[in-house]
Coordinates of C-alpha atoms and ligand atoms in Angstrom, one line a residue:
X801 CA 92.7 118.7 111.1
X802 CA 95.0 117.0 108.6
X803 CA 97.2 114.0 109.3
X804 CA 100.6 115.3 110.5
X805 CA 104.0 113.6 109.8
X806 CA 105.1 111.1 112.3
X807 CA 107.8 111.8 114.9
X808 CA 110.6 109.4 113.9
X809 CA 111.9 109.3 117.5
X810 CA 108.7 107.7 118.7
X811 CA 108.7 105.0 116.0
X812 CA 107.9 101.6 117.5
X813 CA 107.2 98.1 116.5
X814 CA 105.3 97.0 113.5
X815 CA 102.3 94.6 113.4
X816 CA 100.2 92.9 110.8
X817 CA 96.9 94.8 110.6
X818 CA 94.8 91.8 109.5
X819 CA 95.7 89.7 112.5
X820 CA 97.2 92.1 114.9
X821 CA 100.3 89.8 115.1
X822 CA 103.6 91.6 116.0
X823 CA 106.0 91.4 113.1
X824 CA 109.6 90.4 113.6
X825 CA 111.1 93.5 112.0
X826 CA 112.4 96.8 112.9
X827 CA 111.5 99.2 110.1
X828 CA 112.0 102.5 111.8
X829 CA 113.8 105.2 109.8
X830 CA 117.0 106.9 111.0
X831 CA 116.2 109.9 113.2
X832 CA 117.0 113.4 112.3
X833 CA 115.9 116.8 113.8
X834 CA 116.7 118.7 110.7
X835 CA 113.5 118.7 108.8
X836 CA 113.1 121.1 105.8
X837 CA 109.8 121.9 104.0
X838 CA 110.2 120.5 100.6
X839 CA 110.0 122.8 97.6
X840 CA 109.6 121.2 94.2
X841 CA 112.8 122.1 92.2
X842 CA 112.3 123.7 88.8
X843 CA 112.0 121.1 86.1
X844 CA 114.9 121.2 83.6
X845 CA 114.7 117.7 82.3
X846 CA 111.6 115.7 82.1
X847 CA 111.5 112.1 83.3
X848 CA 109.2 109.9 81.1
X849 CA 108.3 106.8 82.9
X850 CA 108.3 103.9 80.4
X851 CA 106.1 100.8 80.2
X852 CA 108.2 98.0 81.7
X853 CA 107.2 95.3 79.1
X854 CA 108.6 97.5 76.2
X855 CA 111.8 98.5 77.9
X856 CA 115.0 98.4 75.8
X857 CA 117.8 96.1 77.1
X858 CA 119.9 99.2 77.6
X859 CA 117.2 100.9 79.8
X860 CA 116.6 97.7 81.7
X861 CA 120.3 97.4 82.4
X862 CA 120.5 101.0 83.6
X863 CA 117.7 100.4 86.0
X864 CA 119.2 97.2 87.3
X865 CA 122.5 99.0 87.8
X866 CA 120.8 101.8 89.7
X867 CA 119.1 99.3 92.0
X868 CA 122.3 97.4 92.4
X869 CA 123.9 100.5 93.8
X870 CA 120.9 101.2 96.0
X871 CA 121.3 97.6 97.4
X872 CA 125.1 98.2 97.9
X873 CA 124.3 101.2 100.1
X874 CA 122.6 98.7 102.6
X875 CA 126.0 97.0 102.9
X876 CA 128.1 100.2 103.1
X877 CA 126.0 101.9 105.8
X878 CA 122.7 100.4 106.9
X879 CA 121.6 103.7 108.2
X880 CA 121.9 105.4 104.9
X881 CA 118.3 106.4 104.1
X882 CA 118.9 106.0 100.4
X883 CA 119.6 102.2 100.8
X884 CA 117.2 99.7 99.4
X885 CA 116.3 98.2 102.8
X886 CA 115.6 101.7 104.2
X887 CA 113.5 102.5 101.2
X888 CA 111.5 99.3 101.7
X889 CA 111.1 100.1 105.4
X890 CA 109.4 103.4 104.6
X891 CA 106.3 101.3 103.5
X892 CA 106.5 99.1 106.6
X893 CA 106.8 102.0 109.0
X894 CA 103.9 104.0 107.4
X895 CA 101.7 100.9 106.8
X896 CA 102.1 98.5 109.7
X897 CA 101.7 100.8 112.7
X898 CA 105.3 101.5 113.5
X899 CA 104.6 105.2 113.3
X900 CA 102.0 106.7 115.7
X901 CA 100.2 109.9 114.8
X902 CA 102.1 112.9 116.3
X903 CA 100.4 114.0 119.5
X904 CA 98.2 110.8 119.5
X905 CA 100.3 108.1 121.2
X906 CA 99.0 104.7 120.4
X907 CA 97.0 105.9 117.3
X908 CA 98.8 104.3 114.4
X909 CA 99.3 106.1 111.1
X910 CA 98.1 104.1 108.1
X911 CA 98.5 105.4 104.5
X912 CA 96.0 102.8 103.1
X913 CA 92.2 102.8 102.6
X914 CA 91.7 106.6 102.6
X915 CA 92.2 109.7 100.5
X916 CA 96.0 109.9 101.4
X917 CA 96.7 106.7 99.6
X918 CA 97.4 108.2 96.2
X919 CA 99.4 111.3 97.5
X920 CA 101.5 109.3 99.9
X921 CA 102.6 106.7 97.3
X922 CA 103.2 109.4 94.7
X923 CA 105.7 111.2 97.0
X924 CA 107.2 107.9 97.9
X925 CA 108.0 107.0 94.3
X926 CA 109.1 110.5 93.6
X927 CA 112.0 110.3 96.0
X928 CA 112.7 106.6 95.2
X929 CA 113.1 107.6 91.5
X930 CA 115.3 110.6 92.3
X931 CA 117.6 108.6 94.6
X932 CA 118.0 105.9 91.8
X933 CA 118.7 108.7 89.3
X934 CA 121.3 110.2 91.5
X935 CA 123.0 106.9 92.1
X936 CA 123.7 106.6 88.3
X937 CA 124.0 110.4 87.7
X938 CA 121.1 110.4 85.4
X939 CA 118.6 113.3 86.1
X940 CA 116.2 111.9 83.5
X941 CA 116.0 108.4 85.0
X942 CA 112.3 107.4 85.2
X943 CA 110.8 104.4 86.9
X944 CA 109.3 101.9 84.5
X945 CA 105.7 101.2 85.1
X946 CA 104.0 97.7 85.1
X947 CA 101.3 98.2 82.5
X948 CA 98.9 95.6 84.0
X949 CA 95.7 97.4 82.6
X950 CA 96.7 96.6 79.1
X951 CA 96.7 93.0 77.8
X952 CA 100.2 93.4 76.6
X953 CA 101.4 94.1 80.1
X954 CA 99.4 91.6 81.9
X955 CA 102.2 89.5 83.3
X956 CA 105.1 90.2 85.6
X957 CA 107.5 92.3 83.5
X958 CA 110.4 90.1 82.5
X959 CA 113.0 92.6 83.8
X960 CA 112.0 91.4 87.3
X961 CA 112.3 87.7 86.5
X962 CA 116.0 87.4 86.0
X963 CA 117.6 85.8 89.1
X964 CA 121.0 87.5 88.2
X965 CA 119.6 90.9 88.2
X966 CA 119.3 93.4 91.1
X967 CA 115.6 93.7 90.1
X968 CA 114.8 90.1 91.1
X969 CA 113.0 88.9 94.2
X970 CA 112.8 85.2 95.2
X971 CA 109.7 85.8 97.4
X972 CA 107.1 85.6 94.8
X973 CA 104.4 83.2 93.8
X974 CA 106.4 80.7 91.5
X975 CA 103.3 79.8 89.7
X976 CA 102.9 83.4 88.6
X977 CA 106.2 83.9 86.8
X978 CA 105.9 85.1 83.3
X979 CA 104.1 84.3 81.1
X980 CA 101.3 83.7 83.6
X981 CA 98.5 86.2 83.1
X982 CA 98.0 88.5 86.1
X983 CA 94.5 88.6 87.6
X984 CA 93.5 92.0 88.9
X985 CA 90.6 90.6 90.9
X986 CA 91.4 89.4 94.4
X987 CA 90.2 85.8 94.9
X988 CA 89.1 85.2 91.2
X989 CA 89.4 81.5 90.3
X990 CA 89.4 82.0 86.5
X991 CA 92.3 80.0 84.9
X992 CA 91.7 80.6 81.2
X993 CA 94.0 83.4 80.1
X994 CA 91.4 84.8 77.7
X995 CA 88.8 84.9 80.5
X996 CA 91.3 86.5 82.9
X997 CA 92.1 89.2 80.4
X998 CA 88.4 89.9 79.8
X999 CA 87.7 90.0 83.6
X1000 CA 90.6 92.4 84.1
X1001 CA 89.3 94.8 81.5
X1002 CA 85.9 94.8 83.1
X1003 CA 87.4 95.3 86.5
X1004 CA 89.3 98.3 85.2
X1005 CA 86.3 99.8 83.6
X1006 CA 84.4 99.5 86.9
X1007 CA 87.0 100.9 89.2
X1008 CA 87.9 103.8 86.9
X1009 CA 84.5 104.7 85.5
X1010 CA 81.4 102.5 86.1
X1011 CA 81.6 102.2 89.8
X1012 CA 82.8 105.8 90.6
X1013 CA 80.3 108.6 91.2
X1014 CA 82.5 111.0 93.3
X1015 CA 86.1 111.9 93.8
X1016 CA 86.2 110.1 97.1
X1017 CA 84.8 106.9 95.5
X1018 CA 88.0 106.8 93.6
X1019 CA 90.5 108.4 95.9
X1020 CA 89.2 107.0 99.2
X1021 CA 87.3 108.4 102.1
X1022 CA 88.5 111.2 104.5
X1023 CA 91.1 110.4 107.0
X1024 CA 92.0 113.1 109.6
X1025 CA 94.2 113.7 112.6
X1026 CA 93.3 111.4 115.5
X1027 CA 91.2 109.0 113.3
X1028 CA 91.7 105.3 113.9
X1029 CA 93.3 103.2 111.1
X1030 CA 90.8 103.2 108.2
X1031 CA 89.2 99.9 107.4
X1032 CA 89.4 98.5 104.0
X1033 CA 85.9 99.6 102.7
X1034 CA 87.1 103.3 103.1
X1035 CA 89.6 102.8 100.3
X1036 CA 89.1 104.0 96.8
X1037 CA 87.9 101.7 94.0
X1038 CA 91.4 101.5 92.4
X1039 CA 93.1 100.8 95.7
X1040 CA 90.7 98.0 96.7
X1041 CA 90.6 96.7 93.2
X1042 CA 93.6 96.3 90.9
X1043 CA 96.0 97.6 93.4
X1044 CA 95.4 95.0 96.1
X1045 CA 94.7 92.3 93.3
X1046 CA 98.3 92.7 92.0
X1047 CA 99.8 92.7 95.5
X1048 CA 98.1 89.4 96.4
X1049 CA 98.8 87.8 93.0
X1050 CA 102.6 88.4 93.2
X1051 CA 103.0 87.6 97.0
X1052 CA 104.5 84.2 97.8
X1053 CA 101.9 81.8 99.3
X1054 CA 104.8 79.8 100.8
X1055 CA 105.4 82.6 103.3
X1056 CA 103.2 83.2 106.4
X1057 CA 102.2 86.8 105.4
X1058 CA 102.6 86.2 101.6
X1059 CA 105.8 88.2 101.6
X1060 CA 107.0 90.1 99.8
X1061 CA 104.3 91.8 97.8
X1062 CA 101.5 90.1 99.7
X1063 CA 101.9 92.1 102.9
X1064 CA 102.4 95.9 103.4
X1065 CA 105.4 95.5 105.7
X1066 CA 107.4 93.5 103.2
X1067 CA 106.0 94.8 99.9
X1068 CA 108.8 97.4 99.3
X1069 CA 111.4 94.6 99.4
X1070 CA 110.3 93.5 96.0
X1071 CA 111.5 95.9 93.3
X1072 CA 108.4 95.1 91.3
X1073 CA 106.4 97.0 94.0
X1074 CA 107.7 100.4 92.7
X1075 CA 106.7 99.6 89.1
X1076 CA 103.3 98.3 90.2
X1077 CA 102.8 101.5 92.1
X1078 CA 103.9 103.6 89.2
X1079 CA 100.9 102.1 87.3
X1080 CA 98.7 102.7 90.3
X1081 CA 99.9 106.3 90.1
X1082 CA 99.4 106.4 86.4
X1083 CA 95.7 105.3 86.9
X1084 CA 95.3 108.4 89.1
X1085 CA 96.6 110.6 86.2
X1086 CA 94.3 108.9 83.7
X1087 CA 91.2 109.1 86.0
X1088 CA 91.8 112.9 86.3
X1089 CA 91.3 113.2 82.6
X1090 CA 88.2 111.1 82.2
X1091 CA 85.1 113.3 81.5
X1092 CA 82.7 113.0 84.4
X1093 CA 79.7 114.9 85.8
X1094 CA 81.2 115.0 89.3
X1095 CA 84.2 117.1 90.2
X1096 CA 87.7 115.4 90.6
X1097 CA 89.0 118.0 93.0
X1098 CA 88.9 117.4 96.8
X1099 CA 89.1 120.9 98.2
X1100 CA 89.1 119.9 101.9
X1101 CA 92.1 121.4 103.7
X1102 CA 92.5 118.2 105.7
X1103 CA 93.2 116.4 102.5
X1104 CA 95.4 119.1 100.9
X1105 CA 97.5 119.6 104.1
X1106 CA 98.0 116.1 105.1
X1107 CA 101.8 115.6 105.2
X1108 CA 104.5 113.1 105.3
X1109 CA 108.3 112.8 105.8
X1110 CA 110.8 111.4 103.4
X1111 CA 114.6 111.5 103.0
X1112 CA 115.5 113.0 99.6
X1113 CA 118.4 112.0 97.4
X1114 CA 120.8 114.2 99.4
X1115 CA 119.7 112.4 102.6
X1116 CA 117.9 115.5 103.8
X1117 CA 114.7 114.8 105.8
X1118 CA 111.9 116.8 104.2
X1119 CA 108.2 117.3 104.8
X1120 CA 105.8 117.1 101.9
X1121 CA 102.1 117.9 101.5
X1122 CA 99.4 116.0 99.6
X1123 CA 98.3 119.3 98.0
X1124 CA 101.8 119.8 96.5
X1125 CA 101.8 116.5 94.5
X1126 CA 98.6 117.0 92.6
X1127 CA 100.2 118.4 89.4
X1128 CA 102.6 115.6 88.7
X1129 CA 104.1 117.4 85.7
X1130 CA 105.4 120.0 88.1
X1131 CA 107.2 117.1 89.9
X1132 CA 109.1 116.6 86.6
X1133 CA 107.7 113.3 85.4
X1134 CA 105.0 111.9 83.1
X1135 CA 104.1 108.6 81.5
X1136 CA 104.7 107.1 78.1
X1137 CA 101.4 107.2 76.3
X1138 CA 99.8 103.7 76.0
X1139 CA 96.2 102.7 75.0
X1140 CA 93.7 102.0 77.7
X1141 CA 91.4 99.4 76.1
X1142 CA 89.4 99.1 79.3
X1143 CA 87.9 102.5 78.7
X1144 CA 85.4 101.0 76.2
X1145 CA 84.9 97.8 78.1
X1146 CA 81.5 98.6 79.6
X1147 CA 80.2 95.2 80.8
Ligands
C2O2266 CU1 101.2 101.1 100.2 CU2 100.5 98.9 97.3 O1 100.7 99.7 99.0

């Protein structure tokens, strides 16, 4: 059977999956019994997600203002599910064992290292983007993506590095502020920027093309109701590769769990998280269009019917299914077109 949405009223404490240590944080969402099945609204205006490194000052200011208002909600009413802390807590609750699987007490839900990784995070960004848009009354607001797969975007986007902006987060590796070149490979010790860029392009080629011979290689292995938390090797090539690489690279080594981006429970507290994940999501859209001799579709009902709960921009708790987010254009957004030089970077 498919993974079912958690019961918010049985949400408990969070722990670090690597060490098992309990975490000193309560990341449970507000409880509501009024759950609606989410229907994608008709698309009137498209949201085109732009590359963060090319953003106009005007767009960057608009994004920062939306986030400022989202942070302000934390102050006005900490239980407002649209507030920034509540948004960040979604990641903690779904990723650090606060939620159990409904009907399986003691069996944690984990949205990493399996085939629900991409759909869960797509829905998460979808509502985050809609909430930000509604806070500035802009139905076309689209989340900028951190274009780390292209040499031009291989540094933390500058919009996140201004201490006076709502987009800033102090909990980052200070040696990796722009213009340091991001390394997409966990644990790489390359220091020469030219070498890092070349390594990044080969890593991208491998995780998108060379090292992928089936849909689950890329998406992640099956994860079904009652299954224990999937171990790292069951994740897809992209999740285990550039996705984790960027988390670790930005996370702050001065903090015990490399907070913020370096641990799942805290990752959502860094605004850069959402732009990082927009590019992860973009990789999913690009992979779907690469010509391959294997099928990209996963037809298993346990994949298509796996479902999650989110609060929408009207504070309504809704349930969503993985199978309903596969056609992202129906969700009303797309990505600015940018070259993908790694496509021809066969090692
Ligand atoms: Cu849910 Cu990048 O992690």
